[in-house]
Short mmCIF file of C-alpha atoms in Angstrom, two decimals:
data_model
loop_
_atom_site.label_atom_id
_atom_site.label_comp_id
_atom_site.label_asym_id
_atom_site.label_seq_id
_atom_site.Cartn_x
_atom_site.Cartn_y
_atom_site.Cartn_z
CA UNK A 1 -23.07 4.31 14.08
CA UNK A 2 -25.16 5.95 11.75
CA UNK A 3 -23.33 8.61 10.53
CA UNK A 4 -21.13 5.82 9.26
CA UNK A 5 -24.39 3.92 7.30
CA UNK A 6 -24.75 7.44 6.08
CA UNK A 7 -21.66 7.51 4.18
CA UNK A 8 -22.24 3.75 2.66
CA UNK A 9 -25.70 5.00 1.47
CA UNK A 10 -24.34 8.61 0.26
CA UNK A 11 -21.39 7.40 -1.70
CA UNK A 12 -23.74 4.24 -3.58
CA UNK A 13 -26.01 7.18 -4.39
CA UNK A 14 -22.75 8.72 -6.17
CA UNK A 15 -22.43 5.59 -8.17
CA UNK A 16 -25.85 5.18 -9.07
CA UNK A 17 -26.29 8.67 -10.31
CA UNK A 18 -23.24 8.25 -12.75
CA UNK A 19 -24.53 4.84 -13.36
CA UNK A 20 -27.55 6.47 -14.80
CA UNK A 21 -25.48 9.50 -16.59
CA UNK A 22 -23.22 6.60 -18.24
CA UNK A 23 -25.93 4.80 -19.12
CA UNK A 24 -27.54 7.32 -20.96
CA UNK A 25 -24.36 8.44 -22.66
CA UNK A 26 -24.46 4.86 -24.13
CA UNK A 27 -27.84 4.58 -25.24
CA UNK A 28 -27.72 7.80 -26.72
CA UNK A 29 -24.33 6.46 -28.74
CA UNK A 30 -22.69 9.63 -27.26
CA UNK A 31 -20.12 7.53 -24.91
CA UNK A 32 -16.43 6.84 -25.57
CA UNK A 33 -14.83 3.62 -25.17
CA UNK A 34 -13.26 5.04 -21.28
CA UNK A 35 -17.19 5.96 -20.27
CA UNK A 36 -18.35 2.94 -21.73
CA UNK A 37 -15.78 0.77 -19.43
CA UNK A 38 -16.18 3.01 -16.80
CA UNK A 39 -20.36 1.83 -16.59
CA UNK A 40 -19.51 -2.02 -16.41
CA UNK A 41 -17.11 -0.63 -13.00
CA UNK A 42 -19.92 1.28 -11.42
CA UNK A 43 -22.41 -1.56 -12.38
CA UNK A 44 -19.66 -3.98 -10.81
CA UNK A 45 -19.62 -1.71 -7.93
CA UNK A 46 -23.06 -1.37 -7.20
CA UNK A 47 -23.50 -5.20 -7.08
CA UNK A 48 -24.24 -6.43 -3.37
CA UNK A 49 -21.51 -8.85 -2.31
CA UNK A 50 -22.21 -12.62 -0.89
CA UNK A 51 -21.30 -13.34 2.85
CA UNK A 52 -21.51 -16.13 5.18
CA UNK A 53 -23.27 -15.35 8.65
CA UNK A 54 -24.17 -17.43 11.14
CA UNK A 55 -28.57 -16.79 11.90
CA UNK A 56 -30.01 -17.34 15.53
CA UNK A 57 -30.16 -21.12 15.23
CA UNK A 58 -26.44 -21.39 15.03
CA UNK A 59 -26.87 -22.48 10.98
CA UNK A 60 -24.66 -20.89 8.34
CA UNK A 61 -26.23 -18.77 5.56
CA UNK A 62 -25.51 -16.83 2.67
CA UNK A 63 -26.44 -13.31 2.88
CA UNK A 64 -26.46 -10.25 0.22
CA UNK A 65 -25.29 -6.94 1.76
CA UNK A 66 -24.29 -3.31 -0.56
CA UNK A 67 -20.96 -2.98 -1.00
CA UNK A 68 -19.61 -0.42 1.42
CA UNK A 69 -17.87 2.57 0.43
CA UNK A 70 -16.30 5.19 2.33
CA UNK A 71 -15.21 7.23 -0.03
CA UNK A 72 -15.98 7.04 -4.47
CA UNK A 73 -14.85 9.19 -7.28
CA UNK A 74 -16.00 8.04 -10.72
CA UNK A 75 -14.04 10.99 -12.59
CA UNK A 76 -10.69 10.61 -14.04
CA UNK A 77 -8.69 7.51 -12.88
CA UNK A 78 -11.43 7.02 -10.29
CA UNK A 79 -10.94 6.58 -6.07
CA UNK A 80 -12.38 4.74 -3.71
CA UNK A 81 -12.24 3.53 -0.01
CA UNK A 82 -14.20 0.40 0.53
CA UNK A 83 -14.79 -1.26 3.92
CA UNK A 84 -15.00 -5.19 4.22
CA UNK A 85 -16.43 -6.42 7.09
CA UNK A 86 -17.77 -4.62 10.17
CA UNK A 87 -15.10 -1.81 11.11
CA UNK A 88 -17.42 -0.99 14.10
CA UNK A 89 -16.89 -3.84 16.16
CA UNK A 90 -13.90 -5.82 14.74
CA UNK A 91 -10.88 -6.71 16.37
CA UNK A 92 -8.64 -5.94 14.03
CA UNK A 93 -8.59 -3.83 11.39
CA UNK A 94 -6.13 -3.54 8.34
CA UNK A 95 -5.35 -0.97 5.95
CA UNK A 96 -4.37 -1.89 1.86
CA UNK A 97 -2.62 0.88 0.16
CA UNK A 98 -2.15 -0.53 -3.45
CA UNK A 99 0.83 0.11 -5.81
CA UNK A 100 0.88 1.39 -9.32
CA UNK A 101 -0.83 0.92 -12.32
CA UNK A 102 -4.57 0.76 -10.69
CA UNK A 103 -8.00 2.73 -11.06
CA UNK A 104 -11.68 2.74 -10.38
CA UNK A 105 -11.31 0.18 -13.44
CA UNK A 106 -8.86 -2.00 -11.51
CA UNK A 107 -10.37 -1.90 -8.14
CA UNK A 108 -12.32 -5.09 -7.95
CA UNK A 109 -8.72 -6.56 -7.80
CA UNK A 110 -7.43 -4.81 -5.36
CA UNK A 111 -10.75 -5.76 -3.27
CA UNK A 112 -10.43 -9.30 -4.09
CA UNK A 113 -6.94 -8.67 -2.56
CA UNK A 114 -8.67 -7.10 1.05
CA UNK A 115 -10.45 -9.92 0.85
CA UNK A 116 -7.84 -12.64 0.97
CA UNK A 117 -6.09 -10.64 3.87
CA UNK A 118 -9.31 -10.61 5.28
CA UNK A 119 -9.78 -14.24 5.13
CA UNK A 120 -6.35 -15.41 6.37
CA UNK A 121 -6.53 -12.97 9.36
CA UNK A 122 -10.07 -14.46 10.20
CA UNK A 123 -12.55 -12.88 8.92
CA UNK A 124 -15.31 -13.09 12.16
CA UNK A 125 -12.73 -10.64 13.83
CA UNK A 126 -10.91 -8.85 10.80
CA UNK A 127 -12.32 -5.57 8.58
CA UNK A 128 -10.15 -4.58 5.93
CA UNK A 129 -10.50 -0.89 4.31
CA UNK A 130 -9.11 -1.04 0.82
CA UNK A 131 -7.70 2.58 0.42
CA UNK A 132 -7.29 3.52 -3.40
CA UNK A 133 -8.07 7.42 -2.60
CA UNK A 134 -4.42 8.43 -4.60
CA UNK A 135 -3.59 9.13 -8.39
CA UNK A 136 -1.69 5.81 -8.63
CA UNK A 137 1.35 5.86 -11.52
CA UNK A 138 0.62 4.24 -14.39
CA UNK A 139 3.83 3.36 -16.39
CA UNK A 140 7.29 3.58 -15.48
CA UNK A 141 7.86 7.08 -16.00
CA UNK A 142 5.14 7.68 -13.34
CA UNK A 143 6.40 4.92 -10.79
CA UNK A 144 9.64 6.69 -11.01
CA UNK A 145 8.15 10.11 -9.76
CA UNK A 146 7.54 10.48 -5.89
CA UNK A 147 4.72 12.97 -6.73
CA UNK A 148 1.96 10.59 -6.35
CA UNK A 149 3.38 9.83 -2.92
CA UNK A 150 4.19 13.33 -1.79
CA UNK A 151 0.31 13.91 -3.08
CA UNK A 152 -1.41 11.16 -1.44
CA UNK A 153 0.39 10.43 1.57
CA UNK A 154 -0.92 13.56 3.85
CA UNK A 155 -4.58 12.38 2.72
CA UNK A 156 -3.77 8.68 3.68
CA UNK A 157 -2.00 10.28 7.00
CA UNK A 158 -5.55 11.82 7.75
CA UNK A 159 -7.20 8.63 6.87
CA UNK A 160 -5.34 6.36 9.21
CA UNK A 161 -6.03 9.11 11.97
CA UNK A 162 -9.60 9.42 11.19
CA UNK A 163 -9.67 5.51 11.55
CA UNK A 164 -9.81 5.63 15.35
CA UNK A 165 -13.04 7.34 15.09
CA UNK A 166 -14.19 4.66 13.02
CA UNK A 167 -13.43 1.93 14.90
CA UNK A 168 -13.95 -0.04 18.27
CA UNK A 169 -11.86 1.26 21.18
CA UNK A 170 -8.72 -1.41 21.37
CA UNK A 171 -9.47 -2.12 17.79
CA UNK A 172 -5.52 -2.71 16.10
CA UNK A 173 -5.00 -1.47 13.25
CA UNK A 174 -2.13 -2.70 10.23
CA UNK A 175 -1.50 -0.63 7.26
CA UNK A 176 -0.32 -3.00 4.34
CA UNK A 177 0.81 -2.04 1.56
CA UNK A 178 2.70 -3.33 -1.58
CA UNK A 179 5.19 -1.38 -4.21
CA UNK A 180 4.65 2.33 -5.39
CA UNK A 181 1.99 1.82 -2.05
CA UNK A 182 4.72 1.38 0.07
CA UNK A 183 6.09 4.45 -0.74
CA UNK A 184 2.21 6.57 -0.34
CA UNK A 185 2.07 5.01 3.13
CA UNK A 186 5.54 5.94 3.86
CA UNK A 187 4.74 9.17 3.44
CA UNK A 188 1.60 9.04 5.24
CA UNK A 189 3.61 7.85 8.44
CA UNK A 190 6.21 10.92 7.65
CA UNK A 191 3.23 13.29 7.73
CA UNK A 192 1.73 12.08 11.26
CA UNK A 193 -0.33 8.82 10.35
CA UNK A 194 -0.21 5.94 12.27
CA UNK A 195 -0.90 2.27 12.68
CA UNK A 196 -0.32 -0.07 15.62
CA UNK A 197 1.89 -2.32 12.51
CA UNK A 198 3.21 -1.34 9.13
CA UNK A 199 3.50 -4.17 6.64
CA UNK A 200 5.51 -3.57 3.16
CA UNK A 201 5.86 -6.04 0.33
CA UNK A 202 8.32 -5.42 -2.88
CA UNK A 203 8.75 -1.72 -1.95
CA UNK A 204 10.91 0.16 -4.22
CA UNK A 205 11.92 2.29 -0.57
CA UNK A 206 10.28 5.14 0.63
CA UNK A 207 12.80 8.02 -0.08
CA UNK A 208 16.91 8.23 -0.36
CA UNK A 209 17.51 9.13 3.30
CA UNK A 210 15.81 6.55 4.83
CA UNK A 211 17.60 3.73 5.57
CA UNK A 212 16.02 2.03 9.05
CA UNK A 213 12.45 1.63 10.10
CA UNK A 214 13.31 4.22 12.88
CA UNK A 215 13.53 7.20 10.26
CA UNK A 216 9.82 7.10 9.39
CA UNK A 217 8.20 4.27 12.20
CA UNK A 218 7.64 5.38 15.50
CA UNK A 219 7.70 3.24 18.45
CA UNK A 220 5.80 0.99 19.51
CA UNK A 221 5.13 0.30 15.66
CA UNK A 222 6.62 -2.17 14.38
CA UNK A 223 8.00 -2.84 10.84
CA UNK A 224 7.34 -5.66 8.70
CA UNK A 225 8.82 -6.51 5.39
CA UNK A 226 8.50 -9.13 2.35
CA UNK A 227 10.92 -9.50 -0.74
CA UNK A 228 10.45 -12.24 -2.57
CA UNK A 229 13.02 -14.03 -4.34
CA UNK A 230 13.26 -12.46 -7.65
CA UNK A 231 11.18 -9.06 -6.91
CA UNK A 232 12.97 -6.72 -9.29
CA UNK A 233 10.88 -3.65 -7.72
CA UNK A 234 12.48 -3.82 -4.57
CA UNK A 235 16.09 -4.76 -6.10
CA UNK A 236 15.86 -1.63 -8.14
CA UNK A 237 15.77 0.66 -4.95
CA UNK A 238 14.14 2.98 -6.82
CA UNK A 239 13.14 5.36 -4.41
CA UNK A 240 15.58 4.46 -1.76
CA UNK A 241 17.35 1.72 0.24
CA UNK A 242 15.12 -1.35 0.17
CA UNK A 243 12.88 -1.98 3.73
CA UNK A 244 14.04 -5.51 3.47
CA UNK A 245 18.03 -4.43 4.85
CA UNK A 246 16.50 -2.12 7.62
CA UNK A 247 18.00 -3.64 10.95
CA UNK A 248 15.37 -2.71 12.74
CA UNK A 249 12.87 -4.05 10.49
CA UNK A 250 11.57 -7.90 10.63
CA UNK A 251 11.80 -9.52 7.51
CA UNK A 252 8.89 -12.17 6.72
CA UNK A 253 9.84 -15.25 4.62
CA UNK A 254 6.88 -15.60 1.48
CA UNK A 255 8.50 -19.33 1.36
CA UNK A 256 7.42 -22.05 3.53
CA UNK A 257 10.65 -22.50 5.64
CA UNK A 258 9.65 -26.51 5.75
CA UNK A 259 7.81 -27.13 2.41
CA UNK A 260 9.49 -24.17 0.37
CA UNK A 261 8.07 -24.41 -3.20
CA UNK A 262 6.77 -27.56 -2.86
CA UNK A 263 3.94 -25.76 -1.08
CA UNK A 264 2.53 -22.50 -2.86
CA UNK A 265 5.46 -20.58 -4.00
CA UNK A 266 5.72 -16.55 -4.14
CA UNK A 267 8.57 -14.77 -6.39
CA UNK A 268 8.94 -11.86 -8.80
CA UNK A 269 6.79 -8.91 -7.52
CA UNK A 270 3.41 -9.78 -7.57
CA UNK A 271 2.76 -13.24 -5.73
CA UNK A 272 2.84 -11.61 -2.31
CA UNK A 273 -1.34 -12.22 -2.08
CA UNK A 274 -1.50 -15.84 -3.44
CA UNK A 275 -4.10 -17.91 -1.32
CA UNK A 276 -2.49 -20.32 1.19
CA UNK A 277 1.38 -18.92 0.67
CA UNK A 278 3.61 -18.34 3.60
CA UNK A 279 3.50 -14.67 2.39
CA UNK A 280 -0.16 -14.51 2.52
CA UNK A 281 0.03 -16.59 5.88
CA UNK A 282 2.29 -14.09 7.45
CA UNK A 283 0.43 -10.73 6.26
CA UNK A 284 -2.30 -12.17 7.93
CA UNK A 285 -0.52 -13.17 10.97
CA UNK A 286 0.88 -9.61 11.54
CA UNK A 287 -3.06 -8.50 11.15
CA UNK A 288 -4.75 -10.85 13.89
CA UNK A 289 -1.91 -10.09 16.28
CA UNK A 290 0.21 -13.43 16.03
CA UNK A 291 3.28 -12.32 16.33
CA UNK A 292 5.33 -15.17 17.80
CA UNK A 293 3.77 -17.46 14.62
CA UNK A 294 5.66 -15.20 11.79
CA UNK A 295 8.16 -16.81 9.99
CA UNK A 296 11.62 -14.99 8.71
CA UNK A 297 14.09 -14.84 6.42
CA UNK A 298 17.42 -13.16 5.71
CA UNK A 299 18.62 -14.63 2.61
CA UNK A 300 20.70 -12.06 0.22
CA UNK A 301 19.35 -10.57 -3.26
CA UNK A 302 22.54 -12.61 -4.20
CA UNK A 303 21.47 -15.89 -3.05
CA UNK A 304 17.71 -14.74 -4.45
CA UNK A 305 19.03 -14.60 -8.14
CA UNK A 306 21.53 -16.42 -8.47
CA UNK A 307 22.57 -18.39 -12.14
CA UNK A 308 25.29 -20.43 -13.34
CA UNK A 309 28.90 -20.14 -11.99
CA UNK A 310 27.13 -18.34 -9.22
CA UNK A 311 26.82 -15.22 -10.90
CA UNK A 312 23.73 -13.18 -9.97
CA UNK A 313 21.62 -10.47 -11.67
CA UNK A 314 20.24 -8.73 -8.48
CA UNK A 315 23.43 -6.84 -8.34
CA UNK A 316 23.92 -5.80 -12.03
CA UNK A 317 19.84 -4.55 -11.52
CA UNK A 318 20.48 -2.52 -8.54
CA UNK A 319 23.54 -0.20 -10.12
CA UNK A 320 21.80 0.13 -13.28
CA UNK A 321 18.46 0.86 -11.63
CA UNK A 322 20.58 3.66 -9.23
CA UNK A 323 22.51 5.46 -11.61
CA UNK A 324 18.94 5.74 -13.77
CA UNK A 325 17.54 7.13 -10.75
CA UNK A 326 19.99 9.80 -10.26
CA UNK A 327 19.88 10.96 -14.08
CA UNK A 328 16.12 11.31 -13.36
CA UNK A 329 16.11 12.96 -10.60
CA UNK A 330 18.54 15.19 -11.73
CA UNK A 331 16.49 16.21 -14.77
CA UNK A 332 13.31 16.42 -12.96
CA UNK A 333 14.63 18.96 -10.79
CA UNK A 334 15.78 21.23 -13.69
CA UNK A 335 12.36 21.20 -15.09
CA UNK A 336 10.57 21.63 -11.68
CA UNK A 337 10.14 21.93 -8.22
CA UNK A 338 9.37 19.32 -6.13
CA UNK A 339 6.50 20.03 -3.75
CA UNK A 340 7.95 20.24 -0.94
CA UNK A 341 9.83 23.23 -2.03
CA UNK A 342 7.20 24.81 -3.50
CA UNK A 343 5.01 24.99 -0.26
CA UNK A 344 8.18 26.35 1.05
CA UNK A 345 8.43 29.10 -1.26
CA UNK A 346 4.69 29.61 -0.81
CA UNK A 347 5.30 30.17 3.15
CA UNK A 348 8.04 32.01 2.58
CA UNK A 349 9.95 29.48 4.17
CA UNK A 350 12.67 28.85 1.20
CA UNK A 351 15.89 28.12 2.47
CA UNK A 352 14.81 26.41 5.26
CA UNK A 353 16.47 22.70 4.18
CA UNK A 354 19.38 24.39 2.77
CA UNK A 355 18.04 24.86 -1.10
CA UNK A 356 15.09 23.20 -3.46
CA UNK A 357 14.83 19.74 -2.81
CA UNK A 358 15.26 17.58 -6.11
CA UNK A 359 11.79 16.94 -7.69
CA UNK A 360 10.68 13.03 -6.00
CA UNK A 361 12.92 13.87 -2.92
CA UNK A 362 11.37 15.09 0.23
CA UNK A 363 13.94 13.76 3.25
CA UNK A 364 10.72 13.77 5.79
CA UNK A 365 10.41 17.56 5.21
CA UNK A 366 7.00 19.10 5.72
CA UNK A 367 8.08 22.27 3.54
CA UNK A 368 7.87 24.21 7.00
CA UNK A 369 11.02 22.44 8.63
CA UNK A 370 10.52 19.29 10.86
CA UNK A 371 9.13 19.02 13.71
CA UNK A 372 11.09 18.13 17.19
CA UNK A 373 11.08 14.65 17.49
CA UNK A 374 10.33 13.84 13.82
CA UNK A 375 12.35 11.84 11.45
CA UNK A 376 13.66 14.93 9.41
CA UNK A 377 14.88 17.07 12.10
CA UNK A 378 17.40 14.04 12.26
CA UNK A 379 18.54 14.54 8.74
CA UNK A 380 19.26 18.58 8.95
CA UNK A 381 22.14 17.16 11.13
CA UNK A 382 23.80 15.05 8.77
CA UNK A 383 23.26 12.09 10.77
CA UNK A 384 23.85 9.16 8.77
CA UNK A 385 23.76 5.34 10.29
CA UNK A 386 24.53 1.63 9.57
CA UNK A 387 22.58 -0.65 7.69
CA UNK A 388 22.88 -4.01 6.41
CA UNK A 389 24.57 -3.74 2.67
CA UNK A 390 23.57 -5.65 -0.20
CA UNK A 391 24.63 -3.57 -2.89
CA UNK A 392 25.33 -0.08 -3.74
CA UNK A 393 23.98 2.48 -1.57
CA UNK A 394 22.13 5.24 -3.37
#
């Protein structure tokens, strides 16, 4: 596909003209400390990667290929959409929607990351699209905010839609994501995206009212979700009920059920990725299709955290975390509108849900009413359902 060698070519001539701006920013001495680290990321960029192909004799060799970028922004916090592996012609594809606190600055992390799915899924049959093309929150007044979400998960709803035209016909495709991410591809699957699997690690939830995979997944997706012991993100339940008590959802162990930590051990909130952990393992089992080879879990944020005399601080985290939620979300909307309600207002379609919807609370609303079929027309009702408690509801 050309067009798509286009875009690679077009979007390392974006970095390569900044790379030359920056540069001469620095040698002139005009260049801050920001546009100073922002050069050693373009130069990082621009640096072809290392693969492993196998030549017409059958012998493996090491080849250098440019980095390939669907999409780059070197302004600001930076974007960018990279592509790892052939998305052409591979089996497989996956989709990494990173969390908070990352930039253009932070990206070769989040690429090492696309590559370790990559690898565990098998990489002769696996691309992986690392999609940073949001303003992720940086901080914890930010992470507490849905507006990054709201903001970037139409765009990543295009993206995933877009994907089909990218890739082979049959070609499966997994979004993954991991904490504030969760909540941007949440949204993207609200506004229309999809992917043939959804996989979430230490989500924080994806919004107040939804409380089983069937609010925001739509069949034949399937749901998968990873808490690991300890994970404060997803204890907190931020920004709704945590993924991990969905009924409908199928809870991966990031333990080895037969080893446990004598093997490579995953807790707190950001060991989901190590190399050769049953989290890892899994993720990529849920890319390549191996469904019947995932291993589960169902133990309790209770039986997670628990101390002496059996007391556990899970709990405790959860009600504190909720009732600072609701004082925040109270005083965000006093001091503004959330978008949702403010494309309502613009389309003259206030009223519509019944009054402004609280700034970082959208209830699958589209700011035009939902659609028939779609999770919110569910929610106008009042509909509420059962799902598996471990704490305070919020």
């Amino acid at each position: 596909m050309d067009e798509l060698a286009d875009r690679y070519r077009a979007n390392l001539e974006v970095l390569e003209a900044a790379r030359v701006r920056l540069q001469a920013a620095v040698d002139a001495g005009t260049a801050d400390d920001a546009e100073r680290r922002r050069l050693e990321t373009v130069k990082e960029l621009l640096t072809p990667v290392t693969e492993s192909t196998v030549d017409a004799e059958g012998n493996v060799v090491a080849v250098q290929r440019p980095r390939q970028f669907l999409k780059v922004d070197v302004d600001g916090q930076g974007r960018a959409v990279e592509v790892l592996g052939d998305v052409q012609h591979a089996k497989n594809v996956a989709v990494l929607v990173p969390g908070m606190g990352n930039s253009l600055d932070t990206f070769r992390g989040q690429s090492d990351r696309g590559g370790l799915i990559r690898q565990e899924a098998g990489p002769s049959e696996t691309a992986v699209v690392v999609w940073l093309d949001y303003d992720s929150p940086h901080g914890l007044v930010q992470a507490a905010s849905k507006d990054a979400a709201l903001e970037g998960g139409p765009r990543l709803a295009e993206f995933l839609n877009e994907l089909d035209g990218l890739k082979a016909d049959g070609a499966e495709v997994t979004a993954v994501a991991h904490s504030y991410g969760t909540d941007v591809l949440g949204q993207a699957l609200l506004d229309g995206g999809r992917a043939k699997r959804v996989v979430m690690t230490g989500s924080p939830g994806i919004t107040k009212y939804v409380d089983e995979a069937a609010d925001f997944v739509q069949p034949p997706t399937r749901l998968y979700v990873e808490r690991a012991p300890g994970d404060y993100v997803a204890y907190s339940e931020w920004h709704g009920p945590d993924p991990a008590t969905f009924p409908d959802a199928i809870r991966m162990a990031t333990n080895d059920p037969i080893a446990n930590d004598e093997a490579v051990s995953v807790h707190w909130h950001n060991e989901y990725y190590r190399p050769n952990s049953e989290a890892l393992r899994n993720i990529g089992r849920v890319v390549r299709g191996d469904l019947t080879s995932i291993t589960t879990t169902d133990t309790s944020r209770s039986a997670e955290t628990k101390l002496v005399l059996g007391a556990s601080w899970a709990g405790p985290l959860n009600a504190v975390a909720g009732a600072a939620s609701k004082v925040y979300d109270g005083v965000a909307s006093l001091t503004k509108p959330s978008p949702a309600s403010a494309r309502a207002a613009a389309s003259g379609a206030g009223g519509q849900g019944g009054g402004e919807l609280g700034a970082g609370e959208r209830a699958g609303a589209t700011g035009q009413g939902a659609a028939p079929g779609r999770p919110g027309a569910a929610r106008a009702t009042g509909v509420t359902r059962d799902r598996r408690t471990e704490g305070p509801r919020r």
